[in-house]
PDB file of C-alpha atoms in Angstrom:
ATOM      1  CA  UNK A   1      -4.831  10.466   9.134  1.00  0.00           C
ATOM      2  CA  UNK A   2      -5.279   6.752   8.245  1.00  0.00           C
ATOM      3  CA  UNK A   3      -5.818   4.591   5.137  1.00  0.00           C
ATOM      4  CA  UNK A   4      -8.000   1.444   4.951  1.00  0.00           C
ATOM      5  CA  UNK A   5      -6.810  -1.626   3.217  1.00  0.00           C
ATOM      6  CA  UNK A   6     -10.434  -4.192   3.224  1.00  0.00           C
ATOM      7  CA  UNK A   7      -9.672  -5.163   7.218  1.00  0.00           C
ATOM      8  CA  UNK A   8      -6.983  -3.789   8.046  1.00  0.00           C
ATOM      9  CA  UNK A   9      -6.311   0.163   8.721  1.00  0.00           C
ATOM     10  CA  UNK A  10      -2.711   1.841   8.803  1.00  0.00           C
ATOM     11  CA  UNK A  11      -2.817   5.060  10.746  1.00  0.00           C
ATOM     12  CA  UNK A  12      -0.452   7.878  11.748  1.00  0.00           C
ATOM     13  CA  UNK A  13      -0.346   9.474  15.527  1.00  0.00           C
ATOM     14  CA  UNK A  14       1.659  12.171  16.693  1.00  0.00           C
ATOM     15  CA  UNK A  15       2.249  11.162  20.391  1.00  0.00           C
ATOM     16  CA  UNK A  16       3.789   8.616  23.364  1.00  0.00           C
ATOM     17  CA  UNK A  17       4.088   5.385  21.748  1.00  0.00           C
ATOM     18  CA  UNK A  18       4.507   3.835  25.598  1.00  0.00           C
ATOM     19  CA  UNK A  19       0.723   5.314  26.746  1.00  0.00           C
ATOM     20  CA  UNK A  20      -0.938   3.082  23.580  1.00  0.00           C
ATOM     21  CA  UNK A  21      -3.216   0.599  24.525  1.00  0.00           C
ATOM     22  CA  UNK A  22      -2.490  -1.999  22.035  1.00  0.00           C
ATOM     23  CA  UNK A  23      -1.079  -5.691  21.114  1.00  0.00           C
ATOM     24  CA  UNK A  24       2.429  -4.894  20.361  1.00  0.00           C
ATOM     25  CA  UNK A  25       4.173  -2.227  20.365  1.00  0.00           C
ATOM     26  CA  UNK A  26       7.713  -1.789  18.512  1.00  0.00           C
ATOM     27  CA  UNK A  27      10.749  -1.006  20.168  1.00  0.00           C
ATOM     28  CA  UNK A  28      13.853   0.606  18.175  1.00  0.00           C
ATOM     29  CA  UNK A  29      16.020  -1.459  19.816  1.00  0.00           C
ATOM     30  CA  UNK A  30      19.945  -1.806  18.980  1.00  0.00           C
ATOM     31  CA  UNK A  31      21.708  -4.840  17.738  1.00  0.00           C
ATOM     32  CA  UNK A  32      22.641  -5.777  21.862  1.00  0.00           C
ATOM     33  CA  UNK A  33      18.949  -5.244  22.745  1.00  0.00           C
ATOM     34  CA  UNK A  34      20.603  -3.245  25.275  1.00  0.00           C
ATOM     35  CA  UNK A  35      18.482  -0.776  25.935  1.00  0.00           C
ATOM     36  CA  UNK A  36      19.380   2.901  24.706  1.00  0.00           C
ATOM     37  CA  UNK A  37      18.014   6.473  24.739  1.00  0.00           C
ATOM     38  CA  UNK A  38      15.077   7.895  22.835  1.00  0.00           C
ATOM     39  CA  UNK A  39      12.228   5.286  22.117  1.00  0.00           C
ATOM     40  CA  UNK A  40      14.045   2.337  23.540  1.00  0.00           C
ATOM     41  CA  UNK A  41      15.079   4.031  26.782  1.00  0.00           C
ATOM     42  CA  UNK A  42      11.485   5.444  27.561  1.00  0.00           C
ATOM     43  CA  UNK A  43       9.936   1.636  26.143  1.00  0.00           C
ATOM     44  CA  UNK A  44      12.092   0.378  28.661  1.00  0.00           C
ATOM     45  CA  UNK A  45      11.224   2.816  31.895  1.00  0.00           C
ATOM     46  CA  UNK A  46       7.479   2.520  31.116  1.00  0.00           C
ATOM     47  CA  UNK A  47       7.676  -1.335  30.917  1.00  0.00           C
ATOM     48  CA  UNK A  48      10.041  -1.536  33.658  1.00  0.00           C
ATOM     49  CA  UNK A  49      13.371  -4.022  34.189  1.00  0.00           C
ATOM     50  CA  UNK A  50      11.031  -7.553  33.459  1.00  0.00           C
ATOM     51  CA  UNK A  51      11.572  -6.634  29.642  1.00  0.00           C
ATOM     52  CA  UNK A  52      15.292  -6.451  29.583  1.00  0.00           C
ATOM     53  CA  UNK A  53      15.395  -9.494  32.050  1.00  0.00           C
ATOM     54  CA  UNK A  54      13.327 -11.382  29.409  1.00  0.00           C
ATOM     55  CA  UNK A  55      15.345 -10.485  26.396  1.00  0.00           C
ATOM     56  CA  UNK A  56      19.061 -10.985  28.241  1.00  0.00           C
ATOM     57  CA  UNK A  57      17.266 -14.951  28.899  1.00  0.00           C
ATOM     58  CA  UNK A  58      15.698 -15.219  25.414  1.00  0.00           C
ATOM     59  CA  UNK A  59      17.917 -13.527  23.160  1.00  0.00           C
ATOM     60  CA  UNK A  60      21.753 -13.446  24.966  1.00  0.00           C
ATOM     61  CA  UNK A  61      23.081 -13.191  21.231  1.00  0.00           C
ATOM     62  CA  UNK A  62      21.047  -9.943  20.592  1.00  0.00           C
ATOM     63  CA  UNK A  63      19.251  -9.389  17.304  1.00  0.00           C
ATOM     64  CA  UNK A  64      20.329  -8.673  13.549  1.00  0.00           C
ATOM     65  CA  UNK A  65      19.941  -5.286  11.873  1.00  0.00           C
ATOM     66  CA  UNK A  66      17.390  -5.900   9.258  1.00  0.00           C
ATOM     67  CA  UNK A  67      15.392  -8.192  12.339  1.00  0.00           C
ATOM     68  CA  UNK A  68      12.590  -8.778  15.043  1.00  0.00           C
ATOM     69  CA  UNK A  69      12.310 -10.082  18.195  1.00  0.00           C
ATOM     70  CA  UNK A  70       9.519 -10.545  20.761  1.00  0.00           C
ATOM     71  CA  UNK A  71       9.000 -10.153  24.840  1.00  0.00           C
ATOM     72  CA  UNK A  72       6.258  -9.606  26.800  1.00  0.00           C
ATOM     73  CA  UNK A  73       5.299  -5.888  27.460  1.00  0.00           C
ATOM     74  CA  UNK A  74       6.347  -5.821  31.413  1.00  0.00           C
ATOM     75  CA  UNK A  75       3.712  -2.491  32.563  1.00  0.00           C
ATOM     76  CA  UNK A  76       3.049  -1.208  29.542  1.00  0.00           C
ATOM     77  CA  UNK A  77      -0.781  -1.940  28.445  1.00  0.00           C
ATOM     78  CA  UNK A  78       0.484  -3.396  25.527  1.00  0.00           C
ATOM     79  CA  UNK A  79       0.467  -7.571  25.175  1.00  0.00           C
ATOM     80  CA  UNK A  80       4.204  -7.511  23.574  1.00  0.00           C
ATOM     81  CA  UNK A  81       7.168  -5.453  22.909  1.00  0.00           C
ATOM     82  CA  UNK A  82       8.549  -6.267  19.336  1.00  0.00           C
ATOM     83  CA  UNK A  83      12.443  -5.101  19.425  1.00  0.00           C
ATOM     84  CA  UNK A  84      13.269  -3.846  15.745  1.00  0.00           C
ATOM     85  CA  UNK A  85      16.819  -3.426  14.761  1.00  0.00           C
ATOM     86  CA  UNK A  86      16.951  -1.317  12.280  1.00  0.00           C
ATOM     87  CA  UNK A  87      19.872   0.169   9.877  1.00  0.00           C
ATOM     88  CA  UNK A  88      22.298   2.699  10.584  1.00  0.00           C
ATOM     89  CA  UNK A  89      22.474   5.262   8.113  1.00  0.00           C
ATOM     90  CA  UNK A  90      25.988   5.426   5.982  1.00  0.00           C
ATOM     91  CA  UNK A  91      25.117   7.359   3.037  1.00  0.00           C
ATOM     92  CA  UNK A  92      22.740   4.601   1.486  1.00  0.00           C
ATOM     93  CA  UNK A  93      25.558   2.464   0.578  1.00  0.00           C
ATOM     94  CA  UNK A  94      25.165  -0.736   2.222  1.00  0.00           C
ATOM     95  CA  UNK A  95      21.625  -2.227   1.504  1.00  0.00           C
ATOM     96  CA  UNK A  96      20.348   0.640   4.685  1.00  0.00           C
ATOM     97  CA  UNK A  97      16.892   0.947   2.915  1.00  0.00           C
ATOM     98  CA  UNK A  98      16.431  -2.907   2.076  1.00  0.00           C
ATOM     99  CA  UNK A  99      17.681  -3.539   5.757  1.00  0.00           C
ATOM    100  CA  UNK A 100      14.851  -0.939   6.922  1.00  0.00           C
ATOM    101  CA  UNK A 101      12.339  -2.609   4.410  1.00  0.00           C
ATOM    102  CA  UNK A 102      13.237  -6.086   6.130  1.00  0.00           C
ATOM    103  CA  UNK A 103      12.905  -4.670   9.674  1.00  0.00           C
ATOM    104  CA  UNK A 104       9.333  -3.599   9.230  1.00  0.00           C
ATOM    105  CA  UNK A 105       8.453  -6.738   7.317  1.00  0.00           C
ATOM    106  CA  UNK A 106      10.065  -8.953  10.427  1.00  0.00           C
ATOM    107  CA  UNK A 107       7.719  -6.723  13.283  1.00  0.00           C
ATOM    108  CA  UNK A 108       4.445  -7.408  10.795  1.00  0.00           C
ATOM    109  CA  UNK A 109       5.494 -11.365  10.403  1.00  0.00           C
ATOM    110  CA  UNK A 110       5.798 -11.263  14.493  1.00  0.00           C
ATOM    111  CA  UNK A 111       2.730  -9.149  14.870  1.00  0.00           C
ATOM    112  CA  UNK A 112       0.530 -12.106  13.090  1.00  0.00           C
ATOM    113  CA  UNK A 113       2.573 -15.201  13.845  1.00  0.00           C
ATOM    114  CA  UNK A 114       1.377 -13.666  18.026  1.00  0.00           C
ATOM    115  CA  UNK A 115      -2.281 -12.812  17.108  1.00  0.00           C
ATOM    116  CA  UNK A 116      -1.639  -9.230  17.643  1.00  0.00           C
ATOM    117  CA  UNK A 117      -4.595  -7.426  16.080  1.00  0.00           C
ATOM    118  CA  UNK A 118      -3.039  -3.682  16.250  1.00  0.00           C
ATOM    119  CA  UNK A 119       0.558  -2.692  16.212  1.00  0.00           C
ATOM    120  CA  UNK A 120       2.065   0.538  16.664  1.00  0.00           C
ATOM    121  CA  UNK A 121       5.701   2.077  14.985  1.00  0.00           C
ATOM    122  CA  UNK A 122       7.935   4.769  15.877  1.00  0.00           C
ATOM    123  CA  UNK A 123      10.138   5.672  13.170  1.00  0.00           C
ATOM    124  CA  UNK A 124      12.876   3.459  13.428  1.00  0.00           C
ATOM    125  CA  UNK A 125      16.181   4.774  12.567  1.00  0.00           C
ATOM    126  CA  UNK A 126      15.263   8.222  12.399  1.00  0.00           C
ATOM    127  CA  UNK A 127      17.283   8.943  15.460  1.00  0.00           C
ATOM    128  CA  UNK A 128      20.792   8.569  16.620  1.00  0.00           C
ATOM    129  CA  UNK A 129      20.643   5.835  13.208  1.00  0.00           C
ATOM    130  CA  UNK A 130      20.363   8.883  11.575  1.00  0.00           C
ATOM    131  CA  UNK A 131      18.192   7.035   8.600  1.00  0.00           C
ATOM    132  CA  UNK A 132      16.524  10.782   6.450  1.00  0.00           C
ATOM    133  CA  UNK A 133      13.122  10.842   7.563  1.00  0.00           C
ATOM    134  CA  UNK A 134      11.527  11.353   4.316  1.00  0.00           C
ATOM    135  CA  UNK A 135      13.054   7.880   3.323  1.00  0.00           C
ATOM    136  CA  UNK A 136      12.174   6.447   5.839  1.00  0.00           C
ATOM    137  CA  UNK A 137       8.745   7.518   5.883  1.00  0.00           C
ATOM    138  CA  UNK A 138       8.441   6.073   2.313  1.00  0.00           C
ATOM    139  CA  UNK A 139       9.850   2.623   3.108  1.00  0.00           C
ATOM    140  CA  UNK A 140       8.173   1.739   6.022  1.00  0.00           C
ATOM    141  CA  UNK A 141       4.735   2.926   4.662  1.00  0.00           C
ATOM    142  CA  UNK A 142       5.087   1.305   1.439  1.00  0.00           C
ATOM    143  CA  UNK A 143       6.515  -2.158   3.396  1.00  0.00           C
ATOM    144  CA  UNK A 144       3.591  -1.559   5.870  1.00  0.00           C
ATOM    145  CA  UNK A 145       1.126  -0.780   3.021  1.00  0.00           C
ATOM    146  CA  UNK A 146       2.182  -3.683   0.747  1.00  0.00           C
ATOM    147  CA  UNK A 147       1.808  -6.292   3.636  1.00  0.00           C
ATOM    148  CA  UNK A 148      -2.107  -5.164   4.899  1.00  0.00           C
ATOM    149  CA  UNK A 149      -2.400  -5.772   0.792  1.00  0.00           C
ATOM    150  CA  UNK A 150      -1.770  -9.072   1.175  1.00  0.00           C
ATOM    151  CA  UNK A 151      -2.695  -9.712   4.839  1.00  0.00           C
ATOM    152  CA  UNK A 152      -6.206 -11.968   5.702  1.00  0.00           C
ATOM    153  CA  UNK A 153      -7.028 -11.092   9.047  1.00  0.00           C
ATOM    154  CA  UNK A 154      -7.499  -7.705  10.504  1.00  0.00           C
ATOM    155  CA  UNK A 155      -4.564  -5.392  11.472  1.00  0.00           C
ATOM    156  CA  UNK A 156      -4.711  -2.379  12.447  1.00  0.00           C
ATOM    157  CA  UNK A 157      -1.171  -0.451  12.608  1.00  0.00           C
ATOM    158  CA  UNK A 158      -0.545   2.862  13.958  1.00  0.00           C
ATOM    159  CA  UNK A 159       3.051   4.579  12.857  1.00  0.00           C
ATOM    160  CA  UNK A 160       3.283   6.633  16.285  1.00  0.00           C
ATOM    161  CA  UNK A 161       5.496   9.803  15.243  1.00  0.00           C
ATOM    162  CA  UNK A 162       6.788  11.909  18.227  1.00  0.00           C
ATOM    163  CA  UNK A 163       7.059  15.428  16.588  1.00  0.00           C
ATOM    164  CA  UNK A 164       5.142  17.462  13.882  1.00  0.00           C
ATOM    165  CA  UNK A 165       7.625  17.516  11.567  1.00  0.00           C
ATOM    166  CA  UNK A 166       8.068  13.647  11.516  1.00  0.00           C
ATOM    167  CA  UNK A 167       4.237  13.454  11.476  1.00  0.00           C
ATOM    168  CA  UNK A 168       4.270  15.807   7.982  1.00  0.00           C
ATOM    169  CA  UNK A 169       7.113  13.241   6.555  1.00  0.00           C
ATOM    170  CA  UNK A 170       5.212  10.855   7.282  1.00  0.00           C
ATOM    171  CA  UNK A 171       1.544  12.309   6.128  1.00  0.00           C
ATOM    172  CA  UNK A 172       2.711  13.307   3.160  1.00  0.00           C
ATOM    173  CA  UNK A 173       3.995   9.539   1.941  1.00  0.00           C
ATOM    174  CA  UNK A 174       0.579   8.342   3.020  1.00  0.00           C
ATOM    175  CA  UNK A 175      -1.466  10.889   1.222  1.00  0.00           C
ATOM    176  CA  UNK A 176       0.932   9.718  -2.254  1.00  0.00           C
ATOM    177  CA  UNK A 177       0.298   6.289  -1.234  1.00  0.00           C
ATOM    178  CA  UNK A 178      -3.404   6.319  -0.470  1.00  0.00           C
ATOM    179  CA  UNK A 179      -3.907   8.608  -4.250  1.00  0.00           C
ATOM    180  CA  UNK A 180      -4.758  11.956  -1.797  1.00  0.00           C
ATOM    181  CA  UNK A 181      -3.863  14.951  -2.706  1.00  0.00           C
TER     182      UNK A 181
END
């Protein structure tokens, strides 16, 4: 399923965000850039150790919630690995969608400001962060959406969803957004 916006195309995948053959590819990553379980720990065993080497030199403070940061991809057949930290979920009560918002906004800004062409999401903070999927399926396609609006160049992003039912969230906030039904 995929909308086109002039150049650019966002699409969704149901799949292994590590086996993607594309620019950048974005890691939930925690505050530390520590490395972690579910799509951090397997970004980090398919790229291999030069990815947390390069983020303990370039980033020793770690990364904001709400924020981006960028390495090289180690083995993965991607150019980059964009490290997103996204919110923890608390109820809603402390700015956890704007923060989510920001964190997709900060990967795109990285994404163009690097000459990536094609960018693929997981679902960030629909994990252990605990972020309610249908949320977060609406703010990071409307974020994604509202940037290819106003983006030049071409982009195309792929939101890479591991399960069916995350791929359904996620389908049906695309069909609403493209005018499907």
């Amino acid at each position: 399923m995929f909308f086109q916006f002039r150049e650019s195309r966002l699409e969704l995948l149901q799949g292994d965000i590590t086996k993607l053959s594309v620019d950048a590819i974005v890691n939930a990553a925690n505050c530390e850039l520590a490395g972690g379980g579910g799509v951090d720990g397997a970004i980090h065993r398919a790229g291999g150790p030069s990815i947390m080497q390069e983020t303990d030199r370039l980033y020793p403070q770690g990364c904001q919630t709400g924020s981006a940061v960028i390495s090289t991809a180690g083995n993965l057949q991607a150019r980059y690995v964009i490290h997103a930290v996204g919110p923890i979920w608390q109820g809603g009560l402390r700015k956890e969608t704007e923060q989510l918002a920001n964190t997709y906004q900060a990967c795109l800004t990285l994404a163009v400001e690097h000459q990536c062409r094609s960018l693929a999401f997981p679902a960030i903070s629909t994990g252990v962060y605990r972020f309610p999927l249908d949320l977060a399926a609406e703010v990071s396609l409307k974020t994604i959406s509202h940037f290819l609006e106003r983006h030049d160049g071409p982009l195309n992003v792929f939101m890479v969803l591991f399960d069916q039912g995350a791929f359904g969230a996620y389908a049906r906030v695309l069909e609403l957004l493209s005018g499907v039904s």
